[in-house]
Short mmCIF file of C-alpha atoms in Angstrom, two decimals:
data_model
loop_
_atom_site.label_atom_id
_atom_site.label_comp_id
_atom_site.label_asym_id
_atom_site.label_seq_id
_atom_site.Cartn_x
_atom_site.Cartn_y
_atom_site.Cartn_z
CA PRO A 1 18.59 -23.92 -0.67
CA LEU A 2 16.27 -26.62 -0.33
CA ASP A 3 12.73 -25.73 1.16
CA LEU A 4 10.34 -28.23 2.86
CA ARG A 5 6.69 -27.53 3.57
CA VAL A 6 5.21 -29.29 6.70
CA ASN A 7 1.94 -31.34 6.02
CA THR A 8 -0.10 -29.97 8.99
CA LEU A 9 -2.49 -33.00 8.87
CA LYS A 10 0.61 -35.14 9.97
CA THR A 11 2.91 -32.88 12.11
CA GLY A 12 3.92 -29.45 13.23
CA ARG A 13 6.98 -27.47 12.04
CA ASP A 14 8.79 -27.68 15.38
CA ALA A 15 8.38 -31.49 15.60
CA ALA A 16 9.62 -31.95 11.99
CA MET A 17 12.66 -29.73 12.51
CA ASP A 18 13.65 -31.67 15.66
CA ALA A 19 13.26 -34.98 13.86
CA LEU A 20 15.46 -33.73 11.03
CA ARG A 21 18.01 -32.29 13.50
CA ALA A 22 18.10 -35.71 15.35
CA ASP A 23 19.33 -37.14 11.94
CA GLY A 24 22.08 -34.64 11.66
CA ILE A 25 20.18 -32.42 9.03
CA GLU A 26 20.44 -28.80 9.67
CA ALA A 27 16.99 -27.37 9.64
CA GLU A 28 15.71 -23.63 10.18
CA PRO A 29 12.26 -22.20 10.02
CA CYS A 30 11.66 -20.32 6.68
CA ARG A 31 11.65 -16.41 7.05
CA PHE A 32 8.10 -15.99 5.64
CA SER A 33 6.13 -19.03 5.43
CA PRO A 34 4.78 -20.42 8.68
CA LEU A 35 4.81 -23.90 7.07
CA GLY A 36 8.29 -23.69 5.81
CA ILE A 37 11.67 -25.26 6.80
CA ARG A 38 14.97 -24.26 5.18
CA LEU A 39 17.57 -27.01 5.02
CA ALA A 40 21.36 -26.32 4.67
CA GLY A 41 23.05 -28.06 1.92
CA LYS A 42 21.25 -30.72 -0.22
CA PRO A 43 20.55 -33.79 2.13
CA SER A 44 19.09 -36.74 0.47
CA LEU A 45 15.39 -37.08 1.58
CA ALA A 46 13.80 -39.74 -0.58
CA ARG A 47 14.27 -42.45 2.22
CA HIS A 48 13.60 -40.16 5.19
CA PRO A 49 10.82 -41.30 7.25
CA LEU A 50 9.33 -37.85 7.39
CA PHE A 51 9.21 -37.84 3.55
CA LEU A 52 7.93 -41.33 3.14
CA ASP A 53 5.12 -40.88 5.56
CA GLY A 54 3.84 -37.50 3.87
CA SER A 55 4.83 -35.34 6.84
CA VAL A 56 6.99 -33.16 4.71
CA GLU A 57 7.06 -32.25 0.95
CA VAL A 58 9.80 -30.43 -1.04
CA GLN A 59 8.34 -26.98 -1.95
CA ASP A 60 10.12 -23.62 -2.38
CA GLU A 61 9.06 -20.97 0.19
CA GLY A 62 7.69 -18.71 -2.38
CA SER A 63 5.45 -21.36 -3.76
CA GLN A 64 4.10 -21.93 -0.30
CA LEU A 65 3.04 -18.30 -0.05
CA LEU A 66 0.98 -18.80 -3.12
CA GLY A 67 -1.13 -21.30 -1.23
CA LEU A 68 -1.60 -18.73 1.52
CA LEU A 69 -2.90 -16.25 -0.83
CA VAL A 70 -5.62 -18.68 -1.92
CA GLN A 71 -6.60 -19.25 1.65
CA PRO A 72 -9.04 -22.19 1.00
CA LYS A 73 -11.27 -23.05 3.90
CA ARG A 74 -12.69 -26.46 5.02
CA GLY A 75 -15.67 -27.53 3.01
CA GLU A 76 -15.07 -25.16 0.06
CA MET A 77 -14.86 -26.11 -3.66
CA VAL A 78 -11.46 -25.07 -4.86
CA ALA A 79 -9.41 -25.63 -8.16
CA ASP A 80 -5.80 -25.66 -8.83
CA PHE A 81 -6.15 -24.83 -12.46
CA CYS A 82 -2.71 -25.77 -13.62
CA ALA A 83 -1.81 -28.33 -11.06
CA GLY A 84 1.31 -29.91 -12.69
CA ALA A 85 2.78 -32.35 -10.25
CA GLY A 86 0.53 -31.06 -7.47
CA GLY A 87 2.93 -29.25 -5.02
CA LYS A 88 0.40 -26.43 -4.39
CA THR A 89 -2.44 -28.89 -4.69
CA LEU A 90 -1.30 -30.69 -1.51
CA LEU A 91 -0.71 -27.55 0.23
CA LEU A 92 -4.37 -26.36 -0.56
CA GLY A 93 -5.81 -29.79 0.49
CA ALA A 94 -3.94 -29.74 3.83
CA MET A 95 -5.19 -25.97 4.50
CA MET A 96 -8.77 -27.51 3.67
CA ARG A 97 -8.22 -30.26 6.41
CA SER A 98 -9.00 -32.72 3.60
CA GLN A 99 -12.66 -31.35 3.59
CA GLY A 100 -14.57 -30.08 0.73
CA ARG A 101 -13.53 -30.69 -2.92
CA LEU A 102 -10.29 -29.80 -4.51
CA TYR A 103 -9.74 -30.17 -8.33
CA ALA A 104 -6.42 -30.61 -9.78
CA PHE A 105 -6.59 -29.82 -13.49
CA ASP A 106 -3.83 -30.22 -15.83
CA VAL A 107 -3.32 -30.88 -19.61
CA SER A 108 -0.60 -33.32 -19.05
CA GLU A 109 -1.27 -36.99 -18.02
CA LYS A 110 2.49 -37.39 -17.15
CA ARG A 111 2.41 -34.48 -14.76
CA LEU A 112 -0.78 -35.62 -13.03
CA ALA A 113 0.73 -39.17 -12.61
CA LYS A 114 3.39 -37.66 -10.55
CA LEU A 115 0.78 -36.27 -8.21
CA LYS A 116 -0.43 -39.83 -7.43
CA PRO A 117 2.23 -41.06 -5.08
CA ARG A 118 2.47 -37.60 -3.36
CA LEU A 119 -1.27 -37.82 -2.82
CA ALA A 120 -1.09 -41.22 -1.37
CA ARG A 121 1.66 -40.18 1.14
CA SER A 122 -0.14 -36.84 2.02
CA GLY A 123 -3.24 -38.54 3.73
CA LEU A 124 -5.70 -36.23 1.70
CA SER A 125 -8.93 -37.67 0.43
CA ASN A 126 -10.48 -34.34 -1.07
CA VAL A 127 -8.35 -34.10 -4.23
CA HIS A 128 -9.70 -35.02 -7.62
CA PRO A 129 -7.08 -35.02 -10.28
CA VAL A 130 -8.70 -34.29 -13.70
CA ARG A 131 -6.84 -34.29 -17.07
CA ILE A 132 -8.24 -31.59 -19.39
CA GLU A 133 -7.65 -31.24 -23.14
CA SER A 134 -7.24 -27.39 -22.94
CA GLU A 135 -8.59 -24.39 -20.62
CA HIS A 136 -11.75 -24.77 -22.82
CA ASP A 137 -12.54 -28.28 -21.94
CA SER A 138 -16.23 -29.24 -21.22
CA LYS A 139 -15.35 -30.41 -17.84
CA ILE A 140 -14.51 -26.69 -16.95
CA LYS A 141 -17.55 -25.47 -18.31
CA ARG A 142 -19.79 -27.74 -16.27
CA LEU A 143 -18.19 -25.98 -12.94
CA ALA A 144 -18.96 -22.43 -14.18
CA GLY A 145 -19.74 -20.19 -11.14
CA LYS A 146 -19.49 -22.94 -8.66
CA LEU A 147 -15.97 -22.51 -7.04
CA ASP A 148 -15.03 -20.62 -4.06
CA ARG A 149 -11.52 -20.29 -4.93
CA VAL A 150 -9.29 -20.92 -8.08
CA LEU A 151 -5.48 -20.90 -8.22
CA VAL A 152 -3.98 -20.19 -11.78
CA ASP A 153 -0.26 -20.95 -11.43
CA ALA A 154 0.10 -20.34 -15.34
CA PRO A 155 2.72 -21.97 -17.66
CA CYS A 156 5.38 -19.25 -17.92
CA SER A 157 8.99 -18.55 -19.02
CA GLY A 158 10.04 -19.68 -15.52
CA LEU A 159 12.65 -16.87 -15.46
CA GLY A 160 12.00 -16.59 -11.63
CA THR A 161 13.80 -19.84 -11.23
CA LEU A 162 17.22 -18.80 -12.85
CA ARG A 163 18.97 -19.47 -9.68
CA ARG A 164 18.16 -23.24 -10.04
CA ASN A 165 18.03 -23.34 -13.88
CA PRO A 166 20.66 -20.83 -15.21
CA ASP A 167 20.36 -22.22 -18.69
CA LEU A 168 16.73 -20.99 -19.05
CA LYS A 169 17.84 -17.54 -20.02
CA TRP A 170 19.01 -19.23 -23.43
CA ARG A 171 15.77 -21.07 -23.90
CA GLN A 172 13.44 -17.96 -23.94
CA SER A 173 12.96 -15.18 -26.56
CA GLU A 174 10.90 -12.17 -26.93
CA ALA A 175 8.75 -14.13 -29.27
CA SER A 176 8.24 -17.03 -27.01
CA VAL A 177 7.42 -14.76 -24.04
CA ALA A 178 4.81 -12.80 -26.10
CA GLU A 179 3.25 -16.27 -27.24
CA LEU A 180 3.09 -17.30 -23.55
CA ALA A 181 1.55 -14.08 -22.55
CA VAL A 182 -1.53 -14.83 -24.90
CA LYS A 183 -1.81 -18.38 -23.49
CA GLN A 184 -1.85 -17.09 -20.12
CA ALA A 185 -4.53 -14.50 -20.75
CA SER A 186 -6.73 -17.21 -22.28
CA ILE A 187 -6.09 -19.56 -19.29
CA LEU A 188 -6.91 -16.86 -16.73
CA ALA A 189 -10.12 -15.92 -18.44
CA SER A 190 -11.29 -19.44 -18.70
CA ALA A 191 -10.25 -20.09 -14.93
CA ALA A 192 -12.31 -17.02 -14.08
CA THR A 193 -15.56 -18.47 -15.14
CA LEU A 194 -15.46 -21.02 -12.40
CA VAL A 195 -15.30 -18.39 -9.67
CA LYS A 196 -18.78 -17.66 -7.86
CA PRO A 197 -19.71 -14.18 -6.85
CA GLY A 198 -17.75 -13.36 -3.69
CA GLY A 199 -15.09 -15.94 -4.52
CA ARG A 200 -11.25 -15.59 -5.02
CA LEU A 201 -9.06 -15.94 -8.04
CA VAL A 202 -5.12 -16.09 -7.62
CA TYR A 203 -3.03 -15.63 -10.78
CA ALA A 204 0.58 -16.42 -10.39
CA THR A 205 3.74 -17.11 -12.26
CA CYS A 206 7.39 -17.80 -11.68
CA SER A 207 8.38 -15.25 -13.90
CA LEU A 208 9.86 -11.69 -13.36
CA LEU A 209 8.69 -10.11 -16.51
CA ALA A 210 5.93 -7.58 -16.64
CA THR A 211 4.71 -9.07 -19.89
CA GLU A 212 3.63 -12.29 -18.12
CA ASN A 213 2.51 -10.48 -14.95
CA ASP A 214 1.03 -7.05 -14.48
CA ALA A 215 0.21 -6.77 -18.32
CA VAL A 216 -1.88 -10.07 -18.14
CA VAL A 217 -3.68 -9.02 -14.82
CA GLN A 218 -4.38 -5.53 -16.13
CA GLY A 219 -5.64 -6.84 -19.41
CA PHE A 220 -7.88 -9.39 -17.52
CA LEU A 221 -9.28 -6.62 -15.16
CA ALA A 222 -10.07 -4.30 -18.10
CA ALA A 223 -12.18 -6.99 -19.62
CA HIS A 224 -13.82 -8.35 -16.48
CA PRO A 225 -15.08 -5.52 -14.48
CA ASP A 226 -16.74 -7.85 -12.03
CA PHE A 227 -13.39 -8.76 -10.73
CA VAL A 228 -11.44 -6.50 -8.48
CA LEU A 229 -7.76 -6.66 -7.28
CA VAL A 230 -7.20 -7.01 -3.53
CA SER A 231 -3.83 -6.56 -1.61
CA ALA A 232 -1.81 -9.74 -1.61
CA ALA A 233 0.31 -8.35 1.25
CA GLU A 234 -2.62 -7.75 3.45
CA ILE A 235 -3.97 -11.15 2.94
CA LEU A 236 -0.51 -12.65 4.00
CA ARG A 237 -0.13 -10.14 6.75
CA ARG A 238 -3.42 -11.42 8.27
CA GLN A 239 -1.83 -15.06 8.24
CA GLY A 240 1.27 -14.03 10.25
CA VAL A 241 3.44 -13.17 7.24
CA GLU A 242 5.54 -10.12 8.11
CA GLY A 243 8.62 -8.32 6.50
CA LEU A 244 7.81 -8.78 2.84
CA ASP A 245 8.38 -5.05 2.32
CA GLU A 246 5.59 -4.80 -0.23
CA ALA A 247 4.86 -1.09 0.54
CA GLY A 248 2.43 0.47 -2.04
CA ARG A 249 2.19 -2.82 -4.03
CA GLU A 250 -1.24 -4.57 -4.59
CA THR A 251 0.39 -7.49 -6.10
CA LEU A 252 3.19 -9.88 -4.77
CA GLN A 253 6.54 -9.97 -6.33
CA LEU A 254 8.98 -12.11 -4.77
CA VAL A 255 12.72 -11.85 -5.85
CA PRO A 256 15.74 -13.92 -4.89
CA HIS A 257 17.95 -11.10 -3.77
CA ARG A 258 15.41 -9.69 -1.52
CA HIS A 259 13.34 -12.56 -0.31
CA ALA A 260 15.90 -15.48 -0.87
CA THR A 261 13.04 -17.42 -2.69
CA ASP A 262 12.60 -18.17 -6.33
CA GLY A 263 11.09 -15.30 -8.30
CA PHE A 264 7.29 -15.28 -8.04
CA PHE A 265 4.48 -13.01 -8.96
CA ALA A 266 0.88 -13.27 -7.72
CA ALA A 267 -2.23 -11.22 -8.02
CA VAL A 268 -5.26 -11.82 -5.98
CA MET A 269 -8.75 -10.92 -7.49
CA GLU A 270 -12.05 -11.32 -5.98
CA ARG A 271 -15.50 -11.47 -7.88
CA ARG A 272 -17.98 -8.83 -6.83
#
């Protein structure tokens, strides 16, 4: 299915659904995300007024929940460490009501270029896209210990998106996953240096593999005793997200057959 996220700077979910339905598009509220709208079929939205004026963005419901785990507030300093084309950046900026400072870091100029038109539509003025050479770039070092919240949506095997990209399973091997896990650990350790005491670090992937998820987080926590794991389900519950059925889990694991989202993993850590 195709999911949309409502840009709360511009409209509310009910108003957006009414406008879509008025144009003959079947729209329902997403099951978990308070910002999400699920569409029936695959309507073309590129010329729809809601899309053109930045009132809605295409974003999987699972991806929306990652933004809720970061839970940025107005006036804070926040980073989307692997921003890509900026879907989560836009969500974080709207949650901050366009106040404070939001860095969108990525190593790819091409991916950041895709963020520009989306940023223009969104009405956000607090986003600072920054291309970095690697996770060890001097631009990162300058911000050490200054940020309230950092999201690391790490490069991963993408196996949580098999329902969209079934060919992915032929493009990954045990060796490539092992290589990714090393990179993920390095990126997470570098991103953690930005977090100030009392701040929050969210590590996420769209993978289902323990090698890329729990193993990376456990390795990081063992090496960084100043960070503690906090319950992802509890953070979401406090924002009105119910029914994830995460009994006994500290981390969040979304799976298509249970949650009808892409497969996502997320761990929330806070610096003591």
